[in-house]
mmCIF file of C-alpha atoms in Angstrom:
data_model
loop_
_atom_site.group_PDB
_atom_site.id
_atom_site.type_symbol
_atom_site.label_atom_id
_atom_site.label_comp_id
_atom_site.label_asym_id
_atom_site.label_seq_id
_atom_site.Cartn_x
_atom_site.Cartn_y
_atom_site.Cartn_z
ATOM 1 C CA UNK S 1 52.505 -103.262 -51.587
ATOM 2 C CA UNK S 2 53.767 -106.886 -51.014
ATOM 3 C CA UNK S 3 57.049 -107.115 -48.925
ATOM 4 C CA UNK S 4 57.480 -110.941 -48.510
ATOM 5 C CA UNK S 5 57.863 -113.325 -51.226
ATOM 6 C CA UNK S 6 54.755 -114.724 -52.504
ATOM 7 C CA UNK S 7 55.670 -118.346 -52.267
ATOM 8 C CA UNK S 8 56.825 -117.815 -48.349
ATOM 9 C CA UNK S 9 54.665 -118.200 -45.368
ATOM 10 C CA UNK S 10 55.004 -114.892 -43.554
ATOM 11 C CA UNK S 11 53.949 -113.384 -40.229
ATOM 12 C CA UNK S 12 54.687 -111.116 -37.351
ATOM 13 C CA UNK S 13 55.614 -107.834 -39.436
ATOM 14 C CA UNK S 14 56.838 -104.649 -37.466
ATOM 15 C CA UNK S 15 57.930 -101.367 -38.929
ATOM 16 C CA UNK S 16 59.520 -97.934 -38.055
ATOM 17 C CA UNK S 17 60.405 -94.864 -39.836
ATOM 18 C CA UNK S 18 64.130 -93.898 -39.414
ATOM 19 C CA UNK S 19 65.635 -90.254 -38.898
ATOM 20 C CA UNK S 20 65.974 -89.785 -42.535
ATOM 21 C CA UNK S 21 62.281 -90.502 -43.185
ATOM 22 C CA UNK S 22 62.882 -94.108 -44.633
ATOM 23 C CA UNK S 23 60.326 -96.762 -43.832
ATOM 24 C CA UNK S 24 61.729 -100.084 -42.608
ATOM 25 C CA UNK S 25 59.818 -103.368 -42.254
ATOM 26 C CA UNK S 26 60.789 -106.552 -40.776
ATOM 27 C CA UNK S 27 58.954 -109.985 -40.690
ATOM 28 C CA UNK S 28 59.461 -113.705 -40.288
ATOM 29 C CA UNK S 29 58.949 -115.935 -43.151
ATOM 30 C CA UNK S 30 59.521 -119.480 -44.188
ATOM 31 C CA UNK S 31 60.071 -120.760 -47.824
ATOM 32 C CA UNK S 32 61.892 -123.755 -46.995
ATOM 33 C CA UNK S 33 62.650 -125.736 -43.826
ATOM 34 C CA UNK S 34 62.826 -123.128 -41.284
ATOM 35 C CA UNK S 35 61.556 -119.538 -40.473
ATOM 36 C CA UNK S 36 64.056 -116.555 -40.891
ATOM 37 C CA UNK S 37 63.929 -112.867 -40.260
ATOM 38 C CA UNK S 38 63.893 -110.411 -43.152
ATOM 39 C CA UNK S 39 63.843 -106.598 -43.426
ATOM 40 C CA UNK S 40 63.267 -104.113 -46.102
ATOM 41 C CA UNK S 41 63.907 -100.511 -46.321
ATOM 42 C CA UNK S 42 61.713 -98.133 -48.518
ATOM 43 C CA UNK S 43 63.495 -94.994 -49.317
ATOM 44 C CA UNK S 44 62.202 -92.426 -51.770
ATOM 45 C CA UNK S 45 63.453 -92.742 -55.273
ATOM 46 C CA UNK S 46 65.010 -96.289 -54.497
ATOM 47 C CA UNK S 47 63.695 -99.669 -55.244
ATOM 48 C CA UNK S 48 63.269 -101.598 -52.063
ATOM 49 C CA UNK S 49 65.407 -104.885 -51.626
ATOM 50 C CA UNK S 50 64.561 -107.414 -48.962
ATOM 51 C CA UNK S 51 67.515 -108.711 -46.820
ATOM 52 C CA UNK S 52 67.719 -111.916 -44.984
ATOM 53 C CA UNK S 53 68.983 -111.129 -41.466
ATOM 54 C CA UNK S 54 69.165 -114.798 -40.283
ATOM 55 C CA UNK S 55 70.078 -118.051 -41.623
ATOM 56 C CA UNK S 56 68.912 -120.578 -38.966
ATOM 57 C CA UNK S 57 69.395 -124.153 -38.443
ATOM 58 C CA UNK S 58 66.034 -123.737 -36.401
ATOM 59 C CA UNK S 59 63.358 -121.013 -36.686
ATOM 60 C CA UNK S 60 63.999 -117.493 -36.068
ATOM 61 C CA UNK S 61 60.799 -115.586 -35.147
ATOM 62 C CA UNK S 62 58.791 -112.526 -33.705
ATOM 63 C CA UNK S 63 61.216 -109.785 -34.964
ATOM 64 C CA UNK S 64 60.856 -105.979 -33.474
ATOM 65 C CA UNK S 65 62.437 -103.085 -35.040
ATOM 66 C CA UNK S 66 63.519 -99.655 -33.740
ATOM 67 C CA UNK S 67 65.259 -96.596 -35.317
ATOM 68 C CA UNK S 68 67.695 -94.132 -33.604
ATOM 69 C CA UNK S 69 69.700 -91.064 -34.238
ATOM 70 C CA UNK S 70 71.845 -90.739 -37.402
ATOM 71 C CA UNK S 71 69.915 -93.485 -39.365
ATOM 72 C CA UNK S 72 70.637 -96.231 -36.621
ATOM 73 C CA UNK S 73 68.404 -99.251 -36.810
ATOM 74 C CA UNK S 74 68.202 -102.413 -34.671
ATOM 75 C CA UNK S 75 66.324 -105.668 -35.151
ATOM 76 C CA UNK S 76 65.744 -108.120 -32.242
ATOM 77 C CA UNK S 77 64.252 -111.671 -32.496
ATOM 78 C CA UNK S 78 64.335 -114.987 -30.774
ATOM 79 C CA UNK S 79 65.863 -118.155 -32.354
ATOM 80 C CA UNK S 80 65.059 -121.719 -31.594
ATOM 81 C CA UNK S 81 67.943 -124.160 -31.168
ATOM 82 C CA UNK S 82 67.779 -128.044 -31.609
ATOM 83 C CA UNK S 83 68.590 -129.953 -28.394
ATOM 84 C CA UNK S 84 68.906 -133.711 -28.914
ATOM 85 C CA UNK S 85 66.738 -133.348 -32.130
ATOM 86 C CA UNK S 86 64.006 -131.255 -30.619
ATOM 87 C CA UNK S 87 63.377 -127.534 -30.734
ATOM 88 C CA UNK S 88 63.809 -126.819 -26.986
ATOM 89 C CA UNK S 89 66.059 -123.805 -26.593
ATOM 90 C CA UNK S 90 64.964 -120.088 -27.362
ATOM 91 C CA UNK S 91 67.182 -117.199 -27.186
ATOM 92 C CA UNK S 92 67.237 -113.554 -27.966
ATOM 93 C CA UNK S 93 69.484 -112.140 -30.572
ATOM 94 C CA UNK S 94 69.702 -108.697 -32.418
ATOM 95 C CA UNK S 95 71.366 -107.171 -35.432
ATOM 96 C CA UNK S 96 72.268 -103.304 -35.874
ATOM 97 C CA UNK S 97 72.158 -101.365 -39.109
ATOM 98 C CA UNK S 98 75.471 -99.338 -39.654
ATOM 99 C CA UNK S 99 74.319 -96.272 -41.746
ATOM 100 C CA UNK S 100 77.863 -95.271 -42.559
ATOM 101 C CA UNK S 101 78.587 -98.533 -43.967
ATOM 102 C CA UNK S 102 75.045 -99.157 -45.226
ATOM 103 C CA UNK S 103 75.551 -102.735 -43.881
ATOM 104 C CA UNK S 104 74.135 -104.843 -40.973
ATOM 105 C CA UNK S 105 76.639 -105.621 -38.289
ATOM 106 C CA UNK S 106 77.105 -109.294 -36.926
ATOM 107 C CA UNK S 107 74.584 -110.872 -34.880
ATOM 108 C CA UNK S 108 74.809 -110.259 -31.116
ATOM 109 C CA UNK S 109 73.252 -112.758 -28.422
ATOM 110 C CA UNK S 110 71.445 -110.725 -25.998
ATOM 111 C CA UNK S 111 69.885 -113.344 -23.485
ATOM 112 C CA UNK S 112 72.658 -115.156 -21.405
ATOM 113 C CA UNK S 113 73.726 -118.200 -22.583
ATOM 114 C CA UNK S 114 73.710 -121.346 -20.397
ATOM 115 C CA UNK S 115 74.289 -125.010 -21.316
ATOM 116 C CA UNK S 116 70.813 -126.051 -20.471
ATOM 117 C CA UNK S 117 67.158 -125.645 -21.625
ATOM 118 C CA UNK S 118 66.158 -121.892 -21.734
ATOM 119 C CA UNK S 119 62.962 -120.201 -22.826
ATOM 120 C CA UNK S 120 63.419 -116.473 -23.746
ATOM 121 C CA UNK S 121 60.907 -114.899 -26.051
ATOM 122 C CA UNK S 122 58.779 -111.772 -26.999
ATOM 123 C CA UNK S 123 61.573 -109.306 -27.289
ATOM 124 C CA UNK S 124 61.110 -105.649 -28.006
ATOM 125 C CA UNK S 125 63.704 -102.906 -28.722
ATOM 126 C CA UNK S 126 64.160 -99.212 -28.339
ATOM 127 C CA UNK S 127 67.184 -96.977 -29.243
ATOM 128 C CA UNK S 128 68.299 -93.926 -27.148
ATOM 129 C CA UNK S 129 69.197 -90.569 -28.103
ATOM 130 C CA UNK S 130 72.767 -91.383 -27.318
ATOM 131 C CA UNK S 131 72.647 -94.461 -29.618
ATOM 132 C CA UNK S 132 72.343 -97.048 -26.751
ATOM 133 C CA UNK S 133 70.301 -99.976 -27.506
ATOM 134 C CA UNK S 134 67.892 -101.450 -24.894
ATOM 135 C CA UNK S 135 66.177 -104.833 -25.300
ATOM 136 C CA UNK S 136 63.406 -106.296 -23.016
ATOM 137 C CA UNK S 137 62.117 -109.860 -23.258
ATOM 138 C CA UNK S 138 60.301 -112.471 -21.435
ATOM 139 C CA UNK S 139 61.854 -115.635 -20.113
ATOM 140 C CA UNK S 140 61.531 -118.960 -18.288
ATOM 141 C CA UNK S 141 63.783 -121.740 -17.057
ATOM 142 C CA UNK S 142 66.898 -119.620 -16.367
ATOM 143 C CA UNK S 143 67.570 -119.859 -12.559
ATOM 144 C CA UNK S 144 70.971 -118.463 -12.955
ATOM 145 C CA UNK S 145 69.510 -114.873 -13.060
ATOM 146 C CA UNK S 146 67.854 -115.212 -9.863
ATOM 147 C CA UNK S 147 69.742 -113.950 -6.963
ATOM 148 C CA UNK S 148 68.888 -114.671 -3.305
ATOM 149 C CA UNK S 149 66.639 -113.524 -1.849
ATOM 150 C CA UNK S 150 64.399 -114.312 -4.796
ATOM 151 C CA UNK S 151 62.787 -111.073 -6.123
ATOM 152 C CA UNK S 152 60.678 -112.758 -8.773
ATOM 153 C CA UNK S 153 59.479 -116.219 -9.958
ATOM 154 C CA UNK S 154 59.342 -117.613 -13.579
ATOM 155 C CA UNK S 155 58.525 -116.438 -16.083
ATOM 156 C CA UNK S 156 59.239 -112.800 -15.825
ATOM 157 C CA UNK S 157 60.549 -109.854 -17.898
ATOM 158 C CA UNK S 158 64.133 -108.703 -17.966
ATOM 159 C CA UNK S 159 66.158 -105.960 -20.083
ATOM 160 C CA UNK S 160 69.572 -105.259 -21.053
ATOM 161 C CA UNK S 161 71.598 -102.438 -22.646
ATOM 162 C CA UNK S 162 73.590 -103.046 -25.931
ATOM 163 C CA UNK S 163 76.587 -100.585 -26.577
ATOM 164 C CA UNK S 164 79.104 -101.473 -29.190
ATOM 165 C CA UNK S 165 79.650 -105.353 -28.989
ATOM 166 C CA UNK S 166 78.854 -105.447 -25.145
ATOM 167 C CA UNK S 167 75.568 -106.613 -23.717
ATOM 168 C CA UNK S 168 74.944 -105.622 -20.053
ATOM 169 C CA UNK S 169 73.944 -108.117 -17.273
ATOM 170 C CA UNK S 170 69.980 -108.554 -17.297
ATOM 171 C CA UNK S 171 68.074 -106.313 -15.164
ATOM 172 C CA UNK S 172 64.875 -107.345 -13.418
ATOM 173 C CA UNK S 173 61.756 -105.601 -14.866
ATOM 174 C CA UNK S 174 58.848 -107.916 -14.128
ATOM 175 C CA UNK S 175 56.613 -108.103 -10.911
ATOM 176 C CA UNK S 176 58.353 -108.739 -7.675
ATOM 177 C CA UNK S 177 57.173 -109.139 -4.046
ATOM 178 C CA UNK S 178 54.362 -109.447 -3.260
ATOM 179 C CA UNK S 179 53.673 -110.470 -6.896
ATOM 180 C CA UNK S 180 56.879 -112.519 -7.343
ATOM 181 C CA UNK S 181 55.000 -115.540 -8.452
ATOM 182 C CA UNK S 182 53.149 -113.769 -11.358
ATOM 183 C CA UNK S 183 53.260 -114.972 -14.871
ATOM 184 C CA UNK S 184 54.864 -111.962 -16.821
ATOM 185 C CA UNK S 185 54.581 -111.886 -20.658
ATOM 186 C CA UNK S 186 54.582 -109.846 -23.831
ATOM 187 C CA UNK S 187 56.703 -106.821 -22.649
ATOM 188 C CA UNK S 188 56.515 -103.607 -24.636
ATOM 189 C CA UNK S 189 58.948 -100.729 -24.380
ATOM 190 C CA UNK S 190 59.232 -97.072 -24.928
ATOM 191 C CA UNK S 191 61.591 -94.161 -24.180
ATOM 192 C CA UNK S 192 60.036 -90.898 -22.872
ATOM 193 C CA UNK S 193 61.322 -87.385 -23.915
ATOM 194 C CA UNK S 194 63.939 -87.351 -21.008
ATOM 195 C CA UNK S 195 65.282 -90.706 -22.349
ATOM 196 C CA UNK S 196 63.734 -92.948 -19.494
ATOM 197 C CA UNK S 197 62.950 -96.313 -20.378
ATOM 198 C CA UNK S 198 59.645 -97.686 -19.541
ATOM 199 C CA UNK S 199 58.094 -101.051 -19.870
ATOM 200 C CA UNK S 200 54.657 -102.530 -20.112
ATOM 201 C CA UNK S 201 53.649 -106.119 -19.761
ATOM 202 C CA UNK S 202 51.016 -108.753 -19.253
ATOM 203 C CA UNK S 203 51.019 -109.804 -15.616
ATOM 204 C CA UNK S 204 48.895 -112.475 -13.984
ATOM 205 C CA UNK S 205 48.825 -111.067 -10.518
ATOM 206 C CA UNK S 206 46.798 -110.150 -8.524
ATOM 207 C CA UNK S 207 44.505 -110.594 -11.492
ATOM 208 C CA UNK S 208 45.227 -110.678 -15.324
ATOM 209 C CA UNK S 209 46.305 -106.899 -15.636
ATOM 210 C CA UNK S 210 48.816 -104.892 -17.476
ATOM 211 C CA UNK S 211 51.752 -103.453 -15.282
ATOM 212 C CA UNK S 212 53.971 -100.428 -16.008
ATOM 213 C CA UNK S 213 57.377 -99.806 -14.703
ATOM 214 C CA UNK S 214 60.423 -97.349 -15.615
ATOM 215 C CA UNK S 215 63.986 -97.658 -15.194
ATOM 216 C CA UNK S 216 65.458 -95.604 -12.224
ATOM 217 C CA UNK S 217 68.833 -94.456 -13.500
ATOM 218 C CA UNK S 218 70.065 -93.721 -10.012
ATOM 219 C CA UNK S 219 70.299 -97.255 -9.054
ATOM 220 C CA UNK S 220 69.692 -99.201 -12.260
ATOM 221 C CA UNK S 221 66.668 -100.836 -11.262
ATOM 222 C CA UNK S 222 63.015 -100.820 -12.502
ATOM 223 C CA UNK S 223 60.297 -98.928 -10.362
ATOM 224 C CA UNK S 224 56.642 -100.171 -10.630
ATOM 225 C CA UNK S 225 54.487 -97.382 -11.509
ATOM 226 C CA UNK S 226 50.934 -98.579 -12.119
ATOM 227 C CA UNK S 227 48.667 -101.374 -13.069
ATOM 228 C CA UNK S 228 45.664 -101.149 -15.641
ATOM 229 C CA UNK S 229 42.605 -103.013 -16.159
ATOM 230 C CA UNK S 230 39.205 -103.102 -14.523
ATOM 231 C CA UNK S 231 38.242 -105.285 -11.884
ATOM 232 C CA UNK S 232 36.630 -108.707 -13.464
ATOM 233 C CA UNK S 233 38.494 -108.172 -16.775
ATOM 234 C CA UNK S 234 41.265 -109.911 -18.339
ATOM 235 C CA UNK S 235 43.992 -107.781 -20.139
ATOM 236 C CA UNK S 236 46.816 -108.770 -22.488
ATOM 237 C CA UNK S 237 49.165 -107.749 -25.266
ATOM 238 C CA UNK S 238 50.090 -104.200 -24.262
ATOM 239 C CA UNK S 239 51.866 -101.772 -26.668
ATOM 240 C CA UNK S 240 53.684 -98.521 -25.308
ATOM 241 C CA UNK S 241 54.714 -95.931 -27.443
ATOM 242 C CA UNK S 242 55.615 -92.146 -27.174
ATOM 243 C CA UNK S 243 52.786 -89.800 -27.476
ATOM 244 C CA UNK S 244 52.257 -85.760 -27.726
ATOM 245 C CA UNK S 245 52.937 -83.477 -25.004
ATOM 246 C CA UNK S 246 55.676 -85.586 -23.597
ATOM 247 C CA UNK S 247 53.517 -88.321 -22.496
ATOM 248 C CA UNK S 248 53.562 -92.170 -23.207
ATOM 249 C CA UNK S 249 50.617 -93.943 -24.740
ATOM 250 C CA UNK S 250 49.569 -97.495 -23.687
ATOM 251 C CA UNK S 251 47.108 -99.586 -25.546
ATOM 252 C CA UNK S 252 45.994 -103.245 -24.630
ATOM 253 C CA UNK S 253 43.303 -105.739 -25.366
ATOM 254 C CA UNK S 254 40.679 -106.657 -22.659
ATOM 255 C CA UNK S 255 37.748 -108.852 -21.937
ATOM 256 C CA UNK S 256 35.400 -109.975 -19.072
ATOM 257 C CA UNK S 257 36.354 -113.242 -17.277
ATOM 258 C CA UNK S 258 34.158 -116.153 -18.615
ATOM 259 C CA UNK S 259 33.074 -114.237 -21.751
ATOM 260 C CA UNK S 260 34.463 -114.553 -25.252
ATOM 261 C CA UNK S 261 37.409 -112.222 -26.221
ATOM 262 C CA UNK S 262 35.918 -109.050 -27.331
ATOM 263 C CA UNK S 263 38.881 -107.568 -28.841
ATOM 264 C CA UNK S 264 38.331 -104.198 -26.983
ATOM 265 C CA UNK S 265 41.205 -101.922 -27.039
ATOM 266 C CA UNK S 266 41.991 -99.224 -24.497
ATOM 267 C CA UNK S 267 44.433 -96.435 -24.348
ATOM 268 C CA UNK S 268 45.817 -94.297 -21.767
ATOM 269 C CA UNK S 269 48.228 -91.363 -21.494
ATOM 270 C CA UNK S 270 50.229 -91.045 -18.438
ATOM 271 C CA UNK S 271 48.220 -88.654 -16.185
ATOM 272 C CA UNK S 272 45.029 -89.334 -18.165
ATOM 273 C CA UNK S 273 42.268 -91.881 -17.442
ATOM 274 C CA UNK S 274 41.944 -94.809 -19.971
ATOM 275 C CA UNK S 275 39.047 -94.958 -22.445
ATOM 276 C CA UNK S 276 37.967 -97.450 -24.796
ATOM 277 C CA UNK S 277 38.817 -96.753 -28.548
ATOM 278 C CA UNK S 278 37.409 -99.868 -30.293
ATOM 279 C CA UNK S 279 34.788 -102.564 -29.967
#
């Protein structure tokens, strides 16, 4: 089944099934000057209709979608902005679907806005049982978020809560001392059965590995839990998701240093050893 228009350049699809069993698909596509974010809902007995969520002066890209209780849905993405005629500024945005009104709410800016070059990218989103939206992302060039003593270098991972029209201050997720100078990219988020937010990401220190942390509700900080990846291997592009028996499943790609990328995929459930599931 085709979702995007035949004449458009389309990429980066993501999908989710909402609480009523409807399938939602989002993607980025360009049929004119810029890329924009689209979404489509497939409900049984109804014809699907694609909706355009952004109308950007510059490109809107890398959408991620999540579903929550009562038919709630949220899509997050980043948008480029022109600075002196050049695409220099990326920021994180999101839109929520209101099932009662069957309409999308106005766009919210998730990453902090500063009047200078920023580089926010790679967002992911989850929705808690209480309806709270949580967004994680990677960013660079934003010294205002770093508080002395410096806990992490750039780029790193941050998270924010979205409740109503309010976005919380960013919470540091990424590697800190002694790995504060690590390059942290490609975050993936999931909620466990207790509603705790977990995040996995690609970390360059002490080797190219996958790091895992969870949000400690008692002090509103992320606690590092584990790192994954064999010695001598390079790991990237993690995907974190709920699994059976109250566990989380983490998958990522992996290759040996100095060799071509083999596209190996590994998986681990919390409390279980990792195993290769593809070659």
